[in-house]
Tab-separated table of C-alpha atoms in Angstrom:
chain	number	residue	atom	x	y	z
A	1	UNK	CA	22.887	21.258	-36.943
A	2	UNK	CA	23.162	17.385	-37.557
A	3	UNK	CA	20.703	15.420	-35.479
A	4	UNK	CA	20.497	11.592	-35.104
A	5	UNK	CA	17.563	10.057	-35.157
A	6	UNK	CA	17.636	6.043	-34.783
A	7	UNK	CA	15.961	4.087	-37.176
A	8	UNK	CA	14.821	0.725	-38.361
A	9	UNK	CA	16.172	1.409	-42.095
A	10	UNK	CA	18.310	3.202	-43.891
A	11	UNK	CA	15.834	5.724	-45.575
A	12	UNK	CA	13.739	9.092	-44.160
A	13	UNK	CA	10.630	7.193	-44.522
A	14	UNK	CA	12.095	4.366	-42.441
A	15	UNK	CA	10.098	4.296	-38.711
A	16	UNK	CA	11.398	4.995	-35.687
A	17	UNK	CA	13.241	2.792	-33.907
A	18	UNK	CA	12.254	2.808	-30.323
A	19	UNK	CA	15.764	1.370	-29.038
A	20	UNK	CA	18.726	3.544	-29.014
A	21	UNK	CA	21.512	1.267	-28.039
A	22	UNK	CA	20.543	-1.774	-30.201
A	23	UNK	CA	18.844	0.534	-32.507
A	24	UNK	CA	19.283	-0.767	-36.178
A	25	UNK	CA	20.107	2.384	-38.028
A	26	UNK	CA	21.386	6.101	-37.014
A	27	UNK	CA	20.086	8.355	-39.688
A	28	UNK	CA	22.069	11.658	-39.456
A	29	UNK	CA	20.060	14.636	-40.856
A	30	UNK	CA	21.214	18.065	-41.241
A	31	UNK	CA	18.140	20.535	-40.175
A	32	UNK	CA	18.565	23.179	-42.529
A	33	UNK	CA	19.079	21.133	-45.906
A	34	UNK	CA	17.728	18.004	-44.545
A	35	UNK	CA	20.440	16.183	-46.211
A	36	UNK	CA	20.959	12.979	-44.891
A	37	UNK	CA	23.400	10.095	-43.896
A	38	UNK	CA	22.709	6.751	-42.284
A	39	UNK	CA	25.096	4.029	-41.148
A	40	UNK	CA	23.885	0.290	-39.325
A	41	UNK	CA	24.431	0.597	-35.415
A	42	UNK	CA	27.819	-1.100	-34.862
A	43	UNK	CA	26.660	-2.077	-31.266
A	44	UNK	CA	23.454	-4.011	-31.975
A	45	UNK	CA	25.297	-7.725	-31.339
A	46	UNK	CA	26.994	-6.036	-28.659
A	47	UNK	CA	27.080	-8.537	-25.921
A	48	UNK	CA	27.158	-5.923	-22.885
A	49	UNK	CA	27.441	-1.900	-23.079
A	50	UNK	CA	25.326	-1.364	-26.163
A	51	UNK	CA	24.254	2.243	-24.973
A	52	UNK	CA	27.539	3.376	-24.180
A	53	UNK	CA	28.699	2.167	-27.359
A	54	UNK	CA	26.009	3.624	-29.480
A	55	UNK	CA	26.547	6.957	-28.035
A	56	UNK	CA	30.361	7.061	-28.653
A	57	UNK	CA	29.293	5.787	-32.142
A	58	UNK	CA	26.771	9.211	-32.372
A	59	UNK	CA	29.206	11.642	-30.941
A	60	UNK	CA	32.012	10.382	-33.333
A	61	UNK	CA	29.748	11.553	-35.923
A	62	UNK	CA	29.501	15.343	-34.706
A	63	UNK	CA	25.542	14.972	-34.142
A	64	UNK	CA	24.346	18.109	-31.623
A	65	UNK	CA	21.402	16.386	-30.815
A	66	UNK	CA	19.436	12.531	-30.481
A	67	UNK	CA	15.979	11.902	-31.202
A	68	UNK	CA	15.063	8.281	-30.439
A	69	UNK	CA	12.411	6.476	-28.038
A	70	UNK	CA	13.945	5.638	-25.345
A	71	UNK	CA	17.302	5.596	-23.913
A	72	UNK	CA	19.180	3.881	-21.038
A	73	UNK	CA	21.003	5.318	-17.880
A	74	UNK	CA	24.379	4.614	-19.734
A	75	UNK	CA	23.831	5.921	-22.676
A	76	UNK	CA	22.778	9.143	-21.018
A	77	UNK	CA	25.632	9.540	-19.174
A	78	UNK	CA	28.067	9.254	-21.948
A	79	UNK	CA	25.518	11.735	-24.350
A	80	UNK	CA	25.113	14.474	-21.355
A	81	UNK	CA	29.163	13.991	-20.838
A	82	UNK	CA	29.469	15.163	-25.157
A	83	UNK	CA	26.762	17.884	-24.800
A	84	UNK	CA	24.619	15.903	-26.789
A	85	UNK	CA	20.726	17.093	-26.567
A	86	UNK	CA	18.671	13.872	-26.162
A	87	UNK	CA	15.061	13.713	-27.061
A	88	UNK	CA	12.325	11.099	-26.401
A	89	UNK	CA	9.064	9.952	-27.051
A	90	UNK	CA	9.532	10.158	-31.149
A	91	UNK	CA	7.016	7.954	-33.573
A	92	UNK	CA	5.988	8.039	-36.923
A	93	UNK	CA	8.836	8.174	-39.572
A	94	UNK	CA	12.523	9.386	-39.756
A	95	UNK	CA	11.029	12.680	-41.486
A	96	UNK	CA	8.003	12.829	-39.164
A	97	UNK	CA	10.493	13.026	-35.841
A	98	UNK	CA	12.565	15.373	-37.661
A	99	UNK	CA	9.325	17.392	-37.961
A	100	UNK	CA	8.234	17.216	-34.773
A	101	UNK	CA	11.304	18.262	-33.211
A	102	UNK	CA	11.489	21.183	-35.401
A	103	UNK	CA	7.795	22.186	-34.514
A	104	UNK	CA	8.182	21.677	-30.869
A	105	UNK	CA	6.128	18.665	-29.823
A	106	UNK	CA	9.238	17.075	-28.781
A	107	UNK	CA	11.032	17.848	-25.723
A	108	UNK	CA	14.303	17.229	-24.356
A	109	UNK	CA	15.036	14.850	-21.992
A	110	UNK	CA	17.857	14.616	-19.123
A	111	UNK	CA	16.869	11.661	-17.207
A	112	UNK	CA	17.003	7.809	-18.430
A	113	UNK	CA	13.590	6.709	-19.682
A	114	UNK	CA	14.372	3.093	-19.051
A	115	UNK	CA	14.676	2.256	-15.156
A	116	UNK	CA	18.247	0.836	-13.878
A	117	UNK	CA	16.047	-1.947	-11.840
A	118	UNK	CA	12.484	-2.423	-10.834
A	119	UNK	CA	10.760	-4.276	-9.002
A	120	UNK	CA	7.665	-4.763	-7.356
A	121	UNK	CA	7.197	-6.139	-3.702
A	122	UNK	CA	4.122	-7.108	-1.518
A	123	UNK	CA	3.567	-8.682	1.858
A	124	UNK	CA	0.020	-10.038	2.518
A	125	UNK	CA	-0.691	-11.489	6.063
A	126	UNK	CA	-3.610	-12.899	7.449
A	127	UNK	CA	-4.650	-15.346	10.323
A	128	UNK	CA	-7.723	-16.072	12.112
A	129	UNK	CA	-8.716	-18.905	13.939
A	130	UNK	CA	-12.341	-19.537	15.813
A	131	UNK	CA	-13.132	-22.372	17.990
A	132	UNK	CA	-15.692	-23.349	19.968
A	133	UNK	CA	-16.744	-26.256	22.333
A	134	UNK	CA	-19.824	-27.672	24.582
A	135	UNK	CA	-19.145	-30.252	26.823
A	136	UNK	CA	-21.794	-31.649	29.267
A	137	UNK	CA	-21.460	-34.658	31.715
A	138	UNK	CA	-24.091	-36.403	34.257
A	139	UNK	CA	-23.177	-38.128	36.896
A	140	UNK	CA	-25.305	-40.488	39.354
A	141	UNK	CA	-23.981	-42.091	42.515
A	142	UNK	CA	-25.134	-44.303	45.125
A	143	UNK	CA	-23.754	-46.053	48.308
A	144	UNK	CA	-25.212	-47.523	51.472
A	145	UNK	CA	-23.362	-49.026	54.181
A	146	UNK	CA	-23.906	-51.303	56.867
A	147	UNK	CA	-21.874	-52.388	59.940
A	148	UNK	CA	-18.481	-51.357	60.265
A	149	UNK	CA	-18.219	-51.054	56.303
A	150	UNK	CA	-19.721	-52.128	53.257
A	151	UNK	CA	-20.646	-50.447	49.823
A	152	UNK	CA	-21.674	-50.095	46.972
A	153	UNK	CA	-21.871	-47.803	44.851
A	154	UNK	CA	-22.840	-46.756	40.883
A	155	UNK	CA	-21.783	-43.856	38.767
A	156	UNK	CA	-22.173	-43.090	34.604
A	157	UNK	CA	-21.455	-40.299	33.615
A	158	UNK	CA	-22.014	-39.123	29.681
A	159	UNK	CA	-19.725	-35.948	28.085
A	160	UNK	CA	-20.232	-34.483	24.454
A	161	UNK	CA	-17.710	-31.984	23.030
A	162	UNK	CA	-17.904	-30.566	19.695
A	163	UNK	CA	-14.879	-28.097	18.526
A	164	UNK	CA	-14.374	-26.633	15.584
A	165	UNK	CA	-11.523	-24.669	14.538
A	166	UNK	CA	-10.503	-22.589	11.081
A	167	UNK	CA	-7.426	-21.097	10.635
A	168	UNK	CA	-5.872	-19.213	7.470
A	169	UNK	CA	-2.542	-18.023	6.948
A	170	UNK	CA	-0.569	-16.500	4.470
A	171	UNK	CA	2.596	-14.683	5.384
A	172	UNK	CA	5.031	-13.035	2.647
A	173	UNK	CA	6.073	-9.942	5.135
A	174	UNK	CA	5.609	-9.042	8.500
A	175	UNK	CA	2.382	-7.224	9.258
A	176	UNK	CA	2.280	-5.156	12.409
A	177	UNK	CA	0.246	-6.906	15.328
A	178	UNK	CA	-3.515	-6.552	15.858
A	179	UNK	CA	-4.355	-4.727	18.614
A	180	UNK	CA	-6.218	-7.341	21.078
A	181	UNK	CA	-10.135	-7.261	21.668
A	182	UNK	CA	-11.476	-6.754	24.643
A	183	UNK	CA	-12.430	-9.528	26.961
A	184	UNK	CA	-16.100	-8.499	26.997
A	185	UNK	CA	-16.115	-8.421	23.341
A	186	UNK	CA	-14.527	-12.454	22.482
A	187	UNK	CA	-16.911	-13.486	25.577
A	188	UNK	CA	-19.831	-12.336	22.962
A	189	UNK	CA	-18.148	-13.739	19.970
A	190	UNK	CA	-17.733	-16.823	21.601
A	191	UNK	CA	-20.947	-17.176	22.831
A	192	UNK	CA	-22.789	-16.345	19.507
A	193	UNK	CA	-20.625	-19.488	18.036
A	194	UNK	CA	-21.819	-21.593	20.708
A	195	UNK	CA	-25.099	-20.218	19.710
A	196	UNK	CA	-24.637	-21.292	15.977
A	197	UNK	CA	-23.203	-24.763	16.733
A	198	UNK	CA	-26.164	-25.222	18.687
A	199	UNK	CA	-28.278	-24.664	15.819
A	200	UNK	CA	-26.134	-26.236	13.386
A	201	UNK	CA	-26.501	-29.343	15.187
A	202	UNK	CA	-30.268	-29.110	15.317
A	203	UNK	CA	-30.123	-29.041	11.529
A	204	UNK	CA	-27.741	-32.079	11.185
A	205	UNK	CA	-29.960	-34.001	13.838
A	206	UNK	CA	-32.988	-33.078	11.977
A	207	UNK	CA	-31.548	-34.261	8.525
A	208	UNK	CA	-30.712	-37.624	9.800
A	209	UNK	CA	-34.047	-38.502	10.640
């Protein structure tokens, strides 16, 4: 039986070449003499359709089986259309694969090693946003009248308000919708950040002085 192993030279104790289309050499081995042939890959510069070319290039040659690294969806389709037995995974040396497929420890392989497309894809969304505010406001007022009208009157009045607000988003994909908290519960939330602002402007007061 003739097997084709792809190669990076012309010789037995050339390595493996990993590539099967744009492999650099075939080396064609018979199994029981292991007499040998090799020829360069005529598809290497290929510009498109290396595989398919590589494999029409092997099957030309009457091999009954391929031993390379890897091989591409093309390339399979045109070996498993010829009958041709293709086998992955090889290392070492021309003679070493050889070996290996004669002992066993290589095993035939049906499906493309190389994936058509891949592609990973994430989404990532997050958003939160907290605020908070205290206002407080006095106000005095006085008025007196005498007669049929007269007046007077004062009023002040003094308001603080202190808000502060995060927010943080990042969107790539949709991200189903967070279920909504109870009332009781942000009531808490909202007063334990009143709470804090409180005592982080204590601290700021404090620092001042």
């Amino acid at each position: 039986m003739k097997i084709c192993v792809t190669s990076t030279g012309p010789t037995m104790d050339a390595s493996v070449d990993p590539r099967f289309g744009r492999c650099q050499y075939f080396v064609f081995v018979n199994s029981e003499t292991m007499e040998y042939e090799a020829m360069p890959n005529p598809s290497i510069g290929a510009s498109s359709g290396a595989g398919i070319q590589a494999a029409q290039t092997v099957a030309d040659k009457g091999a009954g089986v391929v031993i390379t690294g890897q091989v591409g969806p093309n390339a399979i389709q045109t070996l498993g259309a010829t009958d041709i037995s293709i086998v992955t995974g090889a290392s070492g040396t021309v003679s070493d694969a050889i070996g290996q497929y004669k002992n066993g420890m290589l095993q035939q392989s049906g499906s493309t090693t190389i994936p058509v497309s891949s592609g990973i894809g994430s989404g990532v969304g997050a958003g939160a946003g907290v605020g908070s505010g205290m206002g407080a406001g006095r106000g005095m007022g006085r008025g007196g009248g005498r007669g049929r009208g007269g007046g007077r009157g004062m009023g002040g009045g003094m308001g603080q308000g202190m808000g502060r607000g995060m927010g943080l988003a990042a969107s790539i994909t949709p991200t189903p919708p967070v279920p909504s908290q109870p009332a009781q519960t942000l009531d808490e939330e909202i007063q334990a950040l009143e709470s804090k602002m409180i005592e982080i402007k204590v601290k700021l007061e404090e620092l001042k002085k």
